[in-house]
Amino acid sequence: MSWDTVLKKRARYREVLDGFDPEKVARYDKRKVRELLRDAGIIRNRLKIDATIGNARAFLEVQKEFGRFDTYIWRFVGGQPKQNAWKPTNASRKDPESDVLSKDLQKRGFRFVGSTICYALMQATGMVNDHLVSCFRYPELSK
């Protein structure tokens, strides 16, 4: 599945998943799953739909344990953004921290959370600075 495919469907996902509200998604039942499986605007894969509901439940458990989900995930980089110094020839799609995060999420009941997806989360949330050293933003974010 390409990121482009998923991102093009994001608006519809936001609609059918109640604005990505984990408390609402965690309460979805079989009727809602059948409804989602009929929606041509999303990726209609039962395993991924079931995982979305299960992940919402696991997310709420992590929030309950740590107070906030970001408190939990930032522990994997020691609370500070990890500064990489990539050149076009050595950029990464995962690292030891994303491996550990992935395994921990799986132990907590999350599904479809491999190391590559965890690394993408880490990039998107600023947990790692993966701008190439030649990028104009690199110096600004490496402070």
PDB file of C-alpha atoms in Angstrom:
ATOM      1  CA  MET A   1       0.000   0.000   0.000  1.00  0.00           C
ATOM      2  CA  SER A   2       1.485   3.341  -0.971  1.00  0.00           C
ATOM      3  CA  TRP A   3       1.473   6.394   1.294  1.00  0.00           C
ATOM      4  CA  ASP A   4      -0.021   8.341  -1.595  1.00  0.00           C
ATOM      5  CA  THR A   5      -3.060   6.025  -1.684  1.00  0.00           C
ATOM      6  CA  VAL A   6      -3.598   6.343   2.049  1.00  0.00           C
ATOM      7  CA  LEU A   7      -3.143  10.124   2.103  1.00  0.00           C
ATOM      8  CA  LYS A   8      -5.613  10.627  -0.743  1.00  0.00           C
ATOM      9  CA  LYS A   9      -8.234   8.849   1.379  1.00  0.00           C
ATOM     10  CA  ARG A  10      -7.442  10.737   4.597  1.00  0.00           C
ATOM     11  CA  ALA A  11     -10.420  13.108   4.405  1.00  0.00           C
ATOM     12  CA  ARG A  12     -12.838  10.203   4.021  1.00  0.00           C
ATOM     13  CA  TYR A  13     -11.156   8.347   6.880  1.00  0.00           C
ATOM     14  CA  ARG A  14     -11.614  11.432   9.060  1.00  0.00           C
ATOM     15  CA  GLU A  15     -15.331  11.409   8.217  1.00  0.00           C
ATOM     16  CA  VAL A  16     -16.029   7.712   8.776  1.00  0.00           C
ATOM     17  CA  LEU A  17     -13.778   7.419  11.846  1.00  0.00           C
ATOM     18  CA  ASP A  18     -15.487  10.228  13.764  1.00  0.00           C
ATOM     19  CA  GLY A  19     -12.668  12.735  13.349  1.00  0.00           C
ATOM     20  CA  PHE A  20     -10.138  10.113  14.530  1.00  0.00           C
ATOM     21  CA  ASP A  21     -11.597  10.315  18.050  1.00  0.00           C
ATOM     22  CA  PRO A  22     -10.119   7.234  19.787  1.00  0.00           C
ATOM     23  CA  GLU A  23     -12.898   7.061  22.393  1.00  0.00           C
ATOM     24  CA  LYS A  24     -15.533   6.809  19.658  1.00  0.00           C
ATOM     25  CA  VAL A  25     -13.518   4.427  17.451  1.00  0.00           C
ATOM     26  CA  ALA A  26     -12.826   2.138  20.425  1.00  0.00           C
ATOM     27  CA  ARG A  27     -16.594   1.620  20.826  1.00  0.00           C
ATOM     28  CA  TYR A  28     -17.209   0.494  17.233  1.00  0.00           C
ATOM     29  CA  ASP A  29     -19.165  -2.727  16.930  1.00  0.00           C
ATOM     30  CA  LYS A  30     -19.789  -5.332  14.214  1.00  0.00           C
ATOM     31  CA  ARG A  31     -22.457  -3.174  12.596  1.00  0.00           C
ATOM     32  CA  LYS A  32     -20.007  -0.292  12.232  1.00  0.00           C
ATOM     33  CA  VAL A  33     -17.362  -2.656  10.837  1.00  0.00           C
ATOM     34  CA  ARG A  34     -19.845  -3.865   8.176  1.00  0.00           C
ATOM     35  CA  GLU A  35     -20.597  -0.226   7.326  1.00  0.00           C
ATOM     36  CA  LEU A  36     -16.884   0.556   6.950  1.00  0.00           C
ATOM     37  CA  LEU A  37     -16.342  -2.516   4.779  1.00  0.00           C
ATOM     38  CA  ARG A  38     -18.966  -1.174   2.346  1.00  0.00           C
ATOM     39  CA  ASP A  39     -17.413   2.313   2.102  1.00  0.00           C
ATOM     40  CA  ALA A  40     -15.579   2.648  -1.229  1.00  0.00           C
ATOM     41  CA  GLY A  41     -13.875   5.829  -0.001  1.00  0.00           C
ATOM     42  CA  ILE A  42     -11.541   3.930   2.317  1.00  0.00           C
ATOM     43  CA  ILE A  43      -9.316   0.868   2.086  1.00  0.00           C
ATOM     44  CA  ARG A  44     -11.777  -1.947   2.785  1.00  0.00           C
ATOM     45  CA  ASN A  45      -9.579  -4.469   4.519  1.00  0.00           C
ATOM     46  CA  ARG A  46     -11.193  -6.208   7.498  1.00  0.00           C
ATOM     47  CA  LEU A  47      -7.858  -6.808   9.243  1.00  0.00           C
ATOM     48  CA  LYS A  48      -6.940  -3.122   9.035  1.00  0.00           C
ATOM     49  CA  ILE A  49     -10.391  -1.982  10.139  1.00  0.00           C
ATOM     50  CA  ASP A  50     -10.289  -4.383  13.098  1.00  0.00           C
ATOM     51  CA  ALA A  51      -6.756  -3.173  13.893  1.00  0.00           C
ATOM     52  CA  THR A  52      -7.925   0.455  13.814  1.00  0.00           C
ATOM     53  CA  ILE A  53     -10.542  -0.309  16.447  1.00  0.00           C
ATOM     54  CA  GLY A  54      -8.125  -2.377  18.534  1.00  0.00           C
ATOM     55  CA  ASN A  55      -5.442   0.298  18.217  1.00  0.00           C
ATOM     56  CA  ALA A  56      -7.883   2.931  19.473  1.00  0.00           C
ATOM     57  CA  ARG A  57      -8.511   0.771  22.536  1.00  0.00           C
ATOM     58  CA  ALA A  58      -4.771   0.220  23.061  1.00  0.00           C
ATOM     59  CA  PHE A  59      -4.159   3.966  22.602  1.00  0.00           C
ATOM     60  CA  LEU A  60      -6.629   4.734  25.385  1.00  0.00           C
ATOM     61  CA  GLU A  61      -4.894   2.216  27.662  1.00  0.00           C
ATOM     62  CA  VAL A  62      -1.523   3.882  27.000  1.00  0.00           C
ATOM     63  CA  GLN A  63      -3.076   7.269  27.759  1.00  0.00           C
ATOM     64  CA  LYS A  64      -4.479   5.904  30.996  1.00  0.00           C
ATOM     65  CA  GLU A  65      -1.086   4.496  32.010  1.00  0.00           C
ATOM     66  CA  PHE A  66       1.103   7.467  30.998  1.00  0.00           C
ATOM     67  CA  GLY A  67      -1.341  10.382  31.163  1.00  0.00           C
ATOM     68  CA  ARG A  68      -0.710  11.282  27.525  1.00  0.00           C
ATOM     69  CA  PHE A  69       0.305   9.259  24.492  1.00  0.00           C
ATOM     70  CA  ASP A  70       3.152  11.650  23.669  1.00  0.00           C
ATOM     71  CA  THR A  71       4.623  11.088  27.143  1.00  0.00           C
ATOM     72  CA  TYR A  72       4.801   7.408  26.250  1.00  0.00           C
ATOM     73  CA  ILE A  73       6.361   7.696  22.763  1.00  0.00           C
ATOM     74  CA  TRP A  74       8.918  10.398  23.605  1.00  0.00           C
ATOM     75  CA  ARG A  75      10.508   8.008  26.129  1.00  0.00           C
ATOM     76  CA  PHE A  76      11.927   6.086  23.170  1.00  0.00           C
ATOM     77  CA  VAL A  77      14.203   9.016  22.261  1.00  0.00           C
ATOM     78  CA  GLY A  78      14.927  10.143  25.809  1.00  0.00           C
ATOM     79  CA  GLY A  79      12.500  13.073  25.608  1.00  0.00           C
ATOM     80  CA  GLN A  80      14.617  14.973  23.061  1.00  0.00           C
ATOM     81  CA  PRO A  81      14.578  14.910  19.254  1.00  0.00           C
ATOM     82  CA  LYS A  82      17.186  12.591  17.810  1.00  0.00           C
ATOM     83  CA  GLN A  83      19.508  14.531  15.491  1.00  0.00           C
ATOM     84  CA  ASN A  84      20.524  12.615  12.404  1.00  0.00           C
ATOM     85  CA  ALA A  85      23.013  13.828   9.811  1.00  0.00           C
ATOM     86  CA  TRP A  86      21.811  12.145   6.654  1.00  0.00           C
ATOM     87  CA  LYS A  87      23.268  12.539   3.231  1.00  0.00           C
ATOM     88  CA  PRO A  88      21.272  11.373   0.194  1.00  0.00           C
ATOM     89  CA  THR A  89      23.201   8.088   0.168  1.00  0.00           C
ATOM     90  CA  ASN A  90      22.540   6.981   3.745  1.00  0.00           C
ATOM     91  CA  ALA A  91      19.028   8.090   4.744  1.00  0.00           C
ATOM     92  CA  SER A  92      17.104   5.541   6.810  1.00  0.00           C
ATOM     93  CA  ARG A  93      13.557   4.217   7.029  1.00  0.00           C
ATOM     94  CA  LYS A  94      13.925   2.821  10.546  1.00  0.00           C
ATOM     95  CA  ASP A  95      16.375   2.759  13.433  1.00  0.00           C
ATOM     96  CA  PRO A  96      16.949   0.930  16.730  1.00  0.00           C
ATOM     97  CA  GLU A  97      14.510   3.245  18.540  1.00  0.00           C
ATOM     98  CA  SER A  98      11.731   2.591  16.030  1.00  0.00           C
ATOM     99  CA  ASP A  99      12.420  -1.141  16.366  1.00  0.00           C
ATOM    100  CA  VAL A 100      11.972  -0.930  20.156  1.00  0.00           C
ATOM    101  CA  LEU A 101       8.886   1.304  19.857  1.00  0.00           C
ATOM    102  CA  SER A 102       7.328  -1.128  17.374  1.00  0.00           C
ATOM    103  CA  LYS A 103       7.909  -4.117  19.641  1.00  0.00           C
ATOM    104  CA  ASP A 104       6.552  -2.287  22.676  1.00  0.00           C
ATOM    105  CA  LEU A 105       3.425  -1.155  20.817  1.00  0.00           C
ATOM    106  CA  GLN A 106       2.837  -4.731  19.665  1.00  0.00           C
ATOM    107  CA  LYS A 107       3.189  -6.000  23.250  1.00  0.00           C
ATOM    108  CA  ARG A 108       0.515  -3.479  24.203  1.00  0.00           C
ATOM    109  CA  GLY A 109      -1.891  -4.866  21.578  1.00  0.00           C
ATOM    110  CA  PHE A 110      -1.292  -2.508  18.675  1.00  0.00           C
ATOM    111  CA  ARG A 111      -1.294  -4.007  15.174  1.00  0.00           C
ATOM    112  CA  PHE A 112       0.173  -2.822  11.842  1.00  0.00           C
ATOM    113  CA  VAL A 113       2.875  -0.928  13.752  1.00  0.00           C
ATOM    114  CA  GLY A 114       6.110  -2.209  12.254  1.00  0.00           C
ATOM    115  CA  SER A 115       9.415  -0.394  12.633  1.00  0.00           C
ATOM    116  CA  THR A 116       9.042   1.522   9.345  1.00  0.00           C
ATOM    117  CA  ILE A 117       5.620   2.917  10.293  1.00  0.00           C
ATOM    118  CA  CYS A 118       6.947   3.801  13.747  1.00  0.00           C
ATOM    119  CA  TYR A 119       9.883   5.626  12.175  1.00  0.00           C
ATOM    120  CA  ALA A 120       7.460   7.598   9.983  1.00  0.00           C
ATOM    121  CA  LEU A 121       5.570   8.556  13.161  1.00  0.00           C
ATOM    122  CA  MET A 122       8.840   9.623  14.769  1.00  0.00           C
ATOM    123  CA  GLN A 123       9.659  11.793  11.743  1.00  0.00           C
ATOM    124  CA  ALA A 124       6.178  13.325  11.586  1.00  0.00           C
ATOM    125  CA  THR A 125       6.139  14.233  15.281  1.00  0.00           C
ATOM    126  CA  GLY A 126       9.654  15.679  15.344  1.00  0.00           C
ATOM    127  CA  MET A 127      11.127  12.870  17.433  1.00  0.00           C
ATOM    128  CA  VAL A 128      13.882  12.595  14.816  1.00  0.00           C
ATOM    129  CA  ASN A 129      15.381  15.292  12.627  1.00  0.00           C
ATOM    130  CA  ASP A 130      15.803  13.536   9.319  1.00  0.00           C
ATOM    131  CA  HIS A 131      16.352  16.542   7.123  1.00  0.00           C
ATOM    132  CA  LEU A 132      19.361  16.000   4.903  1.00  0.00           C
ATOM    133  CA  VAL A 133      22.361  18.023   6.041  1.00  0.00           C
ATOM    134  CA  SER A 134      22.102  19.865   2.710  1.00  0.00           C
ATOM    135  CA  CYS A 135      18.505  20.954   3.465  1.00  0.00           C
ATOM    136  CA  PHE A 136      18.041  24.594   4.456  1.00  0.00           C
ATOM    137  CA  ARG A 137      15.929  23.438   7.447  1.00  0.00           C
ATOM    138  CA  TYR A 138      18.582  21.114   8.894  1.00  0.00           C
ATOM    139  CA  PRO A 139      20.545  23.763  10.879  1.00  0.00           C
ATOM    140  CA  GLU A 140      17.349  25.265  12.249  1.00  0.00           C
ATOM    141  CA  LEU A 141      16.079  21.911  13.542  1.00  0.00           C
ATOM    142  CA  SER A 142      19.401  20.587  14.821  1.00  0.00           C
ATOM    143  CA  LYS A 143      19.710  23.148  17.602  1.00  0.00           C
TER     144      LYS A 143
END
